[in-house]
PDB file of C-alpha atoms in Angstrom:
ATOM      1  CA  UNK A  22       0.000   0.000   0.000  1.00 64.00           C
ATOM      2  CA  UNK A  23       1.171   3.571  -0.737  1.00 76.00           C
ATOM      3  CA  UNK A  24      -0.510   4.920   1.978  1.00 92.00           C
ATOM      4  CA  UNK A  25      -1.507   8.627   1.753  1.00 95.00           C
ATOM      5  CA  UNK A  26       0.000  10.444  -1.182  1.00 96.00           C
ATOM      6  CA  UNK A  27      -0.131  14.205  -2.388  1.00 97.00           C
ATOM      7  CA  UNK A  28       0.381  16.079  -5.509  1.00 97.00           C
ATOM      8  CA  UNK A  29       1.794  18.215  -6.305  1.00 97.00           C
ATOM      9  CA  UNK A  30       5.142  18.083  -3.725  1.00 95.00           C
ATOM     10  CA  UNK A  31       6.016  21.554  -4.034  1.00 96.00           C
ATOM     11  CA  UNK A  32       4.554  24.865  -6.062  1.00 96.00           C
ATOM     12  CA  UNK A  33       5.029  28.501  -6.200  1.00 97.00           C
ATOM     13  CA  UNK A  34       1.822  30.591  -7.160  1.00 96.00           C
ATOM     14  CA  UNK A  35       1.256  34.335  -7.808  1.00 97.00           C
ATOM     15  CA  UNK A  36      -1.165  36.081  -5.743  1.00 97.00           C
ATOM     16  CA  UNK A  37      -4.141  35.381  -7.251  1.00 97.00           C
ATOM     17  CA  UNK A  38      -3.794  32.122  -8.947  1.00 97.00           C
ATOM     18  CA  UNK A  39      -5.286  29.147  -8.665  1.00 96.00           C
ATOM     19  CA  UNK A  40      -4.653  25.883  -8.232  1.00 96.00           C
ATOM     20  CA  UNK A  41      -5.703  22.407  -6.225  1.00 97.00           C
ATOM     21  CA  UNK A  42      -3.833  19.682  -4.161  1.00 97.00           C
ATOM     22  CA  UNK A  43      -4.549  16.457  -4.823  1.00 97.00           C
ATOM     23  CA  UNK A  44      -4.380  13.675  -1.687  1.00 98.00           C
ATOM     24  CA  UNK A  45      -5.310  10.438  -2.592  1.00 98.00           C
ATOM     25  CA  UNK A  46      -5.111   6.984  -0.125  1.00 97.00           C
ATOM     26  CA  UNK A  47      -5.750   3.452  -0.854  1.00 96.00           C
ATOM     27  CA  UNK A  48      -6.508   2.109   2.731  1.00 93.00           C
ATOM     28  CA  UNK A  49     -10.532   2.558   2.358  1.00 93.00           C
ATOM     29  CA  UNK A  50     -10.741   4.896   5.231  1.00 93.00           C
ATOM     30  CA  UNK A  51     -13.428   6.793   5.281  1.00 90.00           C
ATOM     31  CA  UNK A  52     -12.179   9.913   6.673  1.00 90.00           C
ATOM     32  CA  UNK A  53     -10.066  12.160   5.472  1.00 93.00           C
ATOM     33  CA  UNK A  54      -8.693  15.440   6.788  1.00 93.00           C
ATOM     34  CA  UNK A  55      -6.615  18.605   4.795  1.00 96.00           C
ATOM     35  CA  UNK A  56      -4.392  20.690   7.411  1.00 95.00           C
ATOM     36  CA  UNK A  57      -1.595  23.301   7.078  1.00 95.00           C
ATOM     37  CA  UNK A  58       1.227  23.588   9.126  1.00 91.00           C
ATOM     38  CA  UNK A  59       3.343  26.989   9.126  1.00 87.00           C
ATOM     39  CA  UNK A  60       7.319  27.031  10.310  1.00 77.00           C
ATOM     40  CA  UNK A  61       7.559  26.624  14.397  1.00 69.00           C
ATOM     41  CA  UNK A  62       3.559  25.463  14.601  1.00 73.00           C
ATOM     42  CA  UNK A  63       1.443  22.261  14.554  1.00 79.00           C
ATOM     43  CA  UNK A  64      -1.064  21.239  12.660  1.00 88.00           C
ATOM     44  CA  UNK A  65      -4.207  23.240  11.650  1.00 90.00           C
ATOM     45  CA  UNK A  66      -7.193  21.219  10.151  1.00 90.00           C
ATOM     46  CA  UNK A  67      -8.801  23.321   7.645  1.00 95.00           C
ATOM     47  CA  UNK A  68     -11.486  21.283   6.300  1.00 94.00           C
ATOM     48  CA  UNK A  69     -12.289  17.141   6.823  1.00 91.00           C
ATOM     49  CA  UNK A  70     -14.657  14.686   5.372  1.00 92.00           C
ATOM     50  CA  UNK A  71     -16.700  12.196   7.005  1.00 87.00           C
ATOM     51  CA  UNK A  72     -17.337   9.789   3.537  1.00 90.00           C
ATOM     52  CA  UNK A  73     -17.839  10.502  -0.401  1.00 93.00           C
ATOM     53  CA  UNK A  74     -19.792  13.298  -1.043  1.00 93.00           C
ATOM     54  CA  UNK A  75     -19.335  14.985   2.197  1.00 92.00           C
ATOM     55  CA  UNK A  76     -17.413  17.729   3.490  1.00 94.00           C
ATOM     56  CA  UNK A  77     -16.939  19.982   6.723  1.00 90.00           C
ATOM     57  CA  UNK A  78     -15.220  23.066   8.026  1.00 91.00           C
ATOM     58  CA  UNK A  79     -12.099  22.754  10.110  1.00 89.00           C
ATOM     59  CA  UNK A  80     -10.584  25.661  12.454  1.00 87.00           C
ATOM     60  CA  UNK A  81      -9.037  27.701   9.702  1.00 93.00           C
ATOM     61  CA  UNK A  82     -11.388  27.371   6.126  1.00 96.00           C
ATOM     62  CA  UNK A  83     -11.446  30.741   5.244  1.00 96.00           C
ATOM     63  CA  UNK A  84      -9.977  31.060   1.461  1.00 96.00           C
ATOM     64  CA  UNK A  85     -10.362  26.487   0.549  1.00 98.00           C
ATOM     65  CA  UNK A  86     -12.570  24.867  -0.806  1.00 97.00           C
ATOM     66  CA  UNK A  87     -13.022  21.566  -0.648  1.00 97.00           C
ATOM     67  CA  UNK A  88     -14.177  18.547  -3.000  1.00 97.00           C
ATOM     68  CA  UNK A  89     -14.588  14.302  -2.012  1.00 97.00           C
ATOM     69  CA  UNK A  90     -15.704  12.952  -4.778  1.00 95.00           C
ATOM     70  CA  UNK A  91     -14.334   9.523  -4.727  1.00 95.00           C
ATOM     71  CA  UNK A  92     -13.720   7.831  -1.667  1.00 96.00           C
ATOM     72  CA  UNK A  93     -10.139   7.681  -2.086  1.00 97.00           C
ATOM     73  CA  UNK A  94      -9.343  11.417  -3.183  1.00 97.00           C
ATOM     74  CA  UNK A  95      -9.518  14.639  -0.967  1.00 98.00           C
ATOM     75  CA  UNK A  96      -8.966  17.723  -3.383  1.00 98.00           C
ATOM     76  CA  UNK A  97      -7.853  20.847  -1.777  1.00 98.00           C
ATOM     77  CA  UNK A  98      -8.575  23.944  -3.704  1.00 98.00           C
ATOM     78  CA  UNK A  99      -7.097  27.424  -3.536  1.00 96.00           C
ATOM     79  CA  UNK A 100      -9.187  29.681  -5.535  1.00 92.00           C
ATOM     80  CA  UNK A 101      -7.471  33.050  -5.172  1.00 96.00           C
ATOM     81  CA  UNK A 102      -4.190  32.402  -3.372  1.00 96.00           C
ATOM     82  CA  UNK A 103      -2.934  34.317  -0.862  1.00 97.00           C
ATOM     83  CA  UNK A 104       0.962  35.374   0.632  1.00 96.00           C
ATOM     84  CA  UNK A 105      -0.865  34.524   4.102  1.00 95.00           C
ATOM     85  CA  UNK A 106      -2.036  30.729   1.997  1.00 97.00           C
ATOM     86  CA  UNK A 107       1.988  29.973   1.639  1.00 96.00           C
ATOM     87  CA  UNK A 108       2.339  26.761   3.928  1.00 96.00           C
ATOM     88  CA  UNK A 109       3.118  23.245   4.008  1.00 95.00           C
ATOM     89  CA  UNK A 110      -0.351  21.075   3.038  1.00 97.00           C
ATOM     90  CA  UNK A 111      -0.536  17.741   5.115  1.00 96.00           C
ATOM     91  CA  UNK A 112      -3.713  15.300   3.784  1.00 96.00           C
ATOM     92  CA  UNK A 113      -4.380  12.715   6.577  1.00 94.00           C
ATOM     93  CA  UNK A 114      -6.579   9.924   6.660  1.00 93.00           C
ATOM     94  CA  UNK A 115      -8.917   7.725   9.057  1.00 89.00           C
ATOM     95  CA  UNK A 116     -10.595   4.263   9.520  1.00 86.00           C
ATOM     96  CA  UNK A 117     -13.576   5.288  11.218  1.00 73.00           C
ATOM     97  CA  UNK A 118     -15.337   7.737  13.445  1.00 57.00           C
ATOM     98  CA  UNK A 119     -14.318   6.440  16.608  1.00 58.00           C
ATOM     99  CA  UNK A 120     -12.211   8.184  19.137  1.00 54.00           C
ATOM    100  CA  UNK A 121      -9.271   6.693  19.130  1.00 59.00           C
ATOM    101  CA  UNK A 122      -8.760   5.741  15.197  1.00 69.00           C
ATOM    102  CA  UNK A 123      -5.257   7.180  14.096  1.00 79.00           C
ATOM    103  CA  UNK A 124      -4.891   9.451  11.654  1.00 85.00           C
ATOM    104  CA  UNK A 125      -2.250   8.934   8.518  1.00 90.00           C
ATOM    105  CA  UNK A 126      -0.218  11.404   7.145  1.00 93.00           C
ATOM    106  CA  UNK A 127       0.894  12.010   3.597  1.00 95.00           C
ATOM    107  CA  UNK A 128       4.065  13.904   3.099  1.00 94.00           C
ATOM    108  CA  UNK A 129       2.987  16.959   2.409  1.00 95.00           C
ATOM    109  CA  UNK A 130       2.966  19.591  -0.595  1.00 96.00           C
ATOM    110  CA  UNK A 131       5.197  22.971   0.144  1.00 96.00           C
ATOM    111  CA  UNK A 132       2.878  26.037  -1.117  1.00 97.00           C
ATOM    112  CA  UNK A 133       5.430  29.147  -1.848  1.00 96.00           C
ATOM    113  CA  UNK A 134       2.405  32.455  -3.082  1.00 97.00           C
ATOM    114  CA  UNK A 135       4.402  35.157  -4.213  1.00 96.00           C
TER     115      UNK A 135
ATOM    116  CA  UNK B  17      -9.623  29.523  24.672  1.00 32.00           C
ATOM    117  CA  UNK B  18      -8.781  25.292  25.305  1.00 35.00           C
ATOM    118  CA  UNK B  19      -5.800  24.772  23.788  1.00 41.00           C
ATOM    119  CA  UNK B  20      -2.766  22.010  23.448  1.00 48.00           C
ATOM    120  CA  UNK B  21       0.871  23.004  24.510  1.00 46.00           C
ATOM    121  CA  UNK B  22       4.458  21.901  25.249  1.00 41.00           C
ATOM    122  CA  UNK B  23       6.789  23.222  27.791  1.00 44.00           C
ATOM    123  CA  UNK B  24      10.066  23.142  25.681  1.00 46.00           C
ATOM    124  CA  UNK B  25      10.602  23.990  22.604  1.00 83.00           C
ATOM    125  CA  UNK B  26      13.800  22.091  21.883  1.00 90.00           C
ATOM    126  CA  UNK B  27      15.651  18.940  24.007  1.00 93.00           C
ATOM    127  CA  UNK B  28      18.790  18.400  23.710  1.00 95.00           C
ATOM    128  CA  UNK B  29      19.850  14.498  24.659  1.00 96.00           C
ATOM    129  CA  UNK B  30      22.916  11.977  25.067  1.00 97.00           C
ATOM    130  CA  UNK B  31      22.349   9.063  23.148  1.00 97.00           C
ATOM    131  CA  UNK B  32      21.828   6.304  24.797  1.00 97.00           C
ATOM    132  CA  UNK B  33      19.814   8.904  27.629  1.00 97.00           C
ATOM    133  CA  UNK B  34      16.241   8.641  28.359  1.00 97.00           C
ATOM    134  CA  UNK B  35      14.210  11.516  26.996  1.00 97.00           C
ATOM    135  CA  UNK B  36      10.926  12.887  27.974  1.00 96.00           C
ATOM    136  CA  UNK B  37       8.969  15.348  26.355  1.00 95.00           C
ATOM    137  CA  UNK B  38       5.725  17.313  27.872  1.00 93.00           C
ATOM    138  CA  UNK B  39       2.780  18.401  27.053  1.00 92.00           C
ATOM    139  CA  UNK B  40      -0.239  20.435  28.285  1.00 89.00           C
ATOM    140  CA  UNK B  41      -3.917  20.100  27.782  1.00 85.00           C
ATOM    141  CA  UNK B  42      -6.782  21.952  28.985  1.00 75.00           C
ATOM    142  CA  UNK B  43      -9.571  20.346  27.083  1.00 83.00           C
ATOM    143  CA  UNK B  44     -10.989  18.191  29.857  1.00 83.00           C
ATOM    144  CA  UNK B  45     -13.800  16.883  26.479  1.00 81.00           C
ATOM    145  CA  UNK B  46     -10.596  15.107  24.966  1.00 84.00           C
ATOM    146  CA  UNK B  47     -10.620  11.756  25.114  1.00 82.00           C
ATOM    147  CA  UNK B  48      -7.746  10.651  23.059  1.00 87.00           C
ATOM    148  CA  UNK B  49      -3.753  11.391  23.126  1.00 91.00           C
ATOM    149  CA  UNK B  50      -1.466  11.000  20.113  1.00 91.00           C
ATOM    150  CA  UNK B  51       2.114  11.738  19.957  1.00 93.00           C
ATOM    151  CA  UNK B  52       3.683  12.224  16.275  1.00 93.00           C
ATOM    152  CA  UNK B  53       7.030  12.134  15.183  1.00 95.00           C
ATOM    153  CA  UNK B  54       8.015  14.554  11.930  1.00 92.00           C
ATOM    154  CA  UNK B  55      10.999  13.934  10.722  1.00 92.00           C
ATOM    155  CA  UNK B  56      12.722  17.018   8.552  1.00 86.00           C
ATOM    156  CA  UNK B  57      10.384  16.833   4.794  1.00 85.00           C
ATOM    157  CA  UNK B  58       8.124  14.808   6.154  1.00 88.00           C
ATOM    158  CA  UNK B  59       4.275  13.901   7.769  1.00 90.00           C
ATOM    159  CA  UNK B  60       4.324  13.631  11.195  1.00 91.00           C
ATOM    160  CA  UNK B  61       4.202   9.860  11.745  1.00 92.00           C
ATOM    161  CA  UNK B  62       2.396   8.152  14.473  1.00 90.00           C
ATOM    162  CA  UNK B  63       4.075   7.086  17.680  1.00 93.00           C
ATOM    163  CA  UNK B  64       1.845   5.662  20.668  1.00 94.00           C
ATOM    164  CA  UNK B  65      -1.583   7.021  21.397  1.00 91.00           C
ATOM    165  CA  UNK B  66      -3.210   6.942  24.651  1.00 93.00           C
ATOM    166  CA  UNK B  67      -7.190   6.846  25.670  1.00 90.00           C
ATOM    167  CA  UNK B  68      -8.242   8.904  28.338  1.00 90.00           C
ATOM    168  CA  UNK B  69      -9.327   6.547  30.302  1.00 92.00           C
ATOM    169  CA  UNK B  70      -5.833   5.219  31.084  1.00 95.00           C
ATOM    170  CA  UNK B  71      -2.709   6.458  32.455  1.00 96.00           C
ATOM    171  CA  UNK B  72       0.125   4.618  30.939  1.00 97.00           C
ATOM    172  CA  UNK B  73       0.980   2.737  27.711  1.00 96.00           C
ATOM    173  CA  UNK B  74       3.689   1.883  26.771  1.00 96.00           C
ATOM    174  CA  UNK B  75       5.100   0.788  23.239  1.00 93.00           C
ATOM    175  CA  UNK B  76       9.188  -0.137  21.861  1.00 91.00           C
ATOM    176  CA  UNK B  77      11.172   2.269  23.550  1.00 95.00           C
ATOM    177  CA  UNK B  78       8.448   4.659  24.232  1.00 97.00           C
ATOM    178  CA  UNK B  79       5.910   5.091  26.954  1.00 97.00           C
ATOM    179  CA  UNK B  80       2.732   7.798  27.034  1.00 97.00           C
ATOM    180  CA  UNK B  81       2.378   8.959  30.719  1.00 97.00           C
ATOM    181  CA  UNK B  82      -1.347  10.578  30.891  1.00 96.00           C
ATOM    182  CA  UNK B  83      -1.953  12.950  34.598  1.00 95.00           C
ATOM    183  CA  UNK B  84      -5.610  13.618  33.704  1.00 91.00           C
ATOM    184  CA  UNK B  85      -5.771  15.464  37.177  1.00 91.00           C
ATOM    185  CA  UNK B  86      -2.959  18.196  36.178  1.00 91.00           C
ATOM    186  CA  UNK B  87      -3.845  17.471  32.056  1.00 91.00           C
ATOM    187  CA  UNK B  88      -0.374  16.663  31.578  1.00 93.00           C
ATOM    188  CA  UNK B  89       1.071  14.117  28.400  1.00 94.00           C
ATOM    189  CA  UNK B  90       4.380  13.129  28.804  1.00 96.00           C
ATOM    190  CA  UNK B  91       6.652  10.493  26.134  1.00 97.00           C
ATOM    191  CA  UNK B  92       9.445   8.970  27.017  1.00 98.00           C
ATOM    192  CA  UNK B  93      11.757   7.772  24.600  1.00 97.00           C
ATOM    193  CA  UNK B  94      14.132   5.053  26.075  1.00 97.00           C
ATOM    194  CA  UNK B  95      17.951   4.803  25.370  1.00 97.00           C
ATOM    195  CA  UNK B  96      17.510   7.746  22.708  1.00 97.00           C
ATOM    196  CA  UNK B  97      19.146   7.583  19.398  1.00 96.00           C
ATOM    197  CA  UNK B  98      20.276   9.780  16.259  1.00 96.00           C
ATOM    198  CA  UNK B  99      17.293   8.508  14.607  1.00 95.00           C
ATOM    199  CA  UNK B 100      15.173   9.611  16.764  1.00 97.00           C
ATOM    200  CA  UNK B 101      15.962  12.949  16.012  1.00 96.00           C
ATOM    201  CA  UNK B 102      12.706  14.685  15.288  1.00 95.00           C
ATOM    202  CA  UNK B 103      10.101  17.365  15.971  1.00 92.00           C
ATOM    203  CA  UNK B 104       7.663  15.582  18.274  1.00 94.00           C
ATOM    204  CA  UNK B 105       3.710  17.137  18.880  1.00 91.00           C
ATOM    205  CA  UNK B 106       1.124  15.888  21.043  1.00 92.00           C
ATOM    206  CA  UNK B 107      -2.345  15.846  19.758  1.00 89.00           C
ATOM    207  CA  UNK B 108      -5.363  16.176  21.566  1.00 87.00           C
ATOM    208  CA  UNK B 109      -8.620  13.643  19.521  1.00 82.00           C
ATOM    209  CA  UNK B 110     -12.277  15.434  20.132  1.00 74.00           C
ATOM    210  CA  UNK B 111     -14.673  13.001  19.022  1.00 69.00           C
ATOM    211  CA  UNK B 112     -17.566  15.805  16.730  1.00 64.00           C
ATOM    212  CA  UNK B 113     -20.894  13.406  17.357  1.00 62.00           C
ATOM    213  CA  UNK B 114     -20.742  11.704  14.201  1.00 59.00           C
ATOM    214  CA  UNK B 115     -18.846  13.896  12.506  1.00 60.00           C
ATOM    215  CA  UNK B 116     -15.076  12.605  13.063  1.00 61.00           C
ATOM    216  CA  UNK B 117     -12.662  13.491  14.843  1.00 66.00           C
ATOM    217  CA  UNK B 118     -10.641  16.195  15.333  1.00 73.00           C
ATOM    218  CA  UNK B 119      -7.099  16.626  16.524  1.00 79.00           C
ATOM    219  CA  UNK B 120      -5.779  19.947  17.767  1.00 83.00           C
ATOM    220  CA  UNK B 121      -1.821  19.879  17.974  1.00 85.00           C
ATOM    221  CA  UNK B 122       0.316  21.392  20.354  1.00 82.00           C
ATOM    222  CA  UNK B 123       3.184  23.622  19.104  1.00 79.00           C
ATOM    223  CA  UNK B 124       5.829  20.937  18.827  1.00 87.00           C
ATOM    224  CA  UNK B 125       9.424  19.914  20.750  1.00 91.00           C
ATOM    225  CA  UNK B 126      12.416  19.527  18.558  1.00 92.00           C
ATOM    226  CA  UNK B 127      14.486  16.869  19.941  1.00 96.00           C
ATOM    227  CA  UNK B 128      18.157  16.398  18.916  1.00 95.00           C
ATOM    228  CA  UNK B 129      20.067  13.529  20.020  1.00 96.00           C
ATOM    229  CA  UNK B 130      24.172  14.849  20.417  1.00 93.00           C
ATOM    230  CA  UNK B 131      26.290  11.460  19.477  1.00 88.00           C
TER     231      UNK B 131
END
């Protein structure tokens, strides 16, 4: 198994581009999770989904969207990027609901908006 | 606001030392501990977890020490080595009533192991 995995690894946007980050896993889990993590912080969840088709806000959603289309994919989606949007993008993913399910990492795509 | 936290922000260790990291909760609703390991260019990378209705657990090399009466999360990593060289972050699990879970991470401890 591959795991989680992310596309792109690394891009540089102008202000005001767009563009989406792809996480995909092949474990069947049913939840998956987008977060960004900025230099000297943890992780901030900024939007999660609870099964295809379905999709919630995290702590920080303001300026993502969000699509889960297939179970196995998690698109993250930037429509007018930011300076303040330049981050490190971690996809995670879940077995279940339950408290106590661990959540898998990918290895994260470095966002650079100029 | 509730919030996840670590005391120190980098440990410096022997190898072949014991090391413990800390961490702080106030979220008295959490019910579930994680610690991750990140490695330089990397995911974090799950270590042990711990439920809150325990107080120890312990894994290879590494034991989760849970005080729910100060909220206090504490990993020891046993006879320490280079690779274990690493930012380390506790995680807090809310359970949303059906709608997942959610993990709120503290700030992160960079330990470096000195050869």
């Amino acid at each position: 198994n591959a795991g989680v995995t992310q596309t792109p690894k690394f891009r540089v946007l102008k202000t005001g581009q767009s563009m989406t980050l792809l996480c995909a896993q092949d474990m069947n889990h049913e939840y998956m999770y987008w977060y960004r993590q900025d230099p000297g912080m943890g992780l901030r969840l900024i939007h999660y989904s609870v099964g295809e088709g379905t999709t919630a806000k995290g702590e920080v959603p303001d300026g993502y969207n969000v699509s889960r289309l297939k179970k196995q994919n998690f698109l993250l989606g930037l429509e007018s990027a930011a300076p303040s949007q330049t981050s490190v993008y971690f996809c995670a993913s879940s077995r279940s609901l339950a408290g106590g399910e661990t959540q898998y990492f990918g290895p994260g795509t470095r966002l650079l908006v100029l | 606001g509730e919030s996840v936290g670590l005391h120190l922000p980098t440990l410096s260790v022997q190898e072949g030392d014991n090391s413990i990291i800390n961490c702080a909760y106030s979220n008295s609703a959490s019910d579930y501990f994680i610690w991750y390991k990140q490695e330089s260019g990397k995911g974090p990378q799950f270590i042990i977890d711990i439920r809150s209705n325990m107080d120890k657990r312990q894994g290879q090399r590494v034991t989760v020490l849970l005080n729910k009466t100060v909220k206090h999360l504490s990993l020891q990593i046993a006879a320490t080595q280079p690779g274990d060289s690493a930012v380390y972050f506790c995680a807090e699990n809310l359970s949303l009533n059906n709608a997942g879970n959610m993990l709120t991470f503290g700030g992160g401890t960079r330990l470096m192991v000195k050869p």
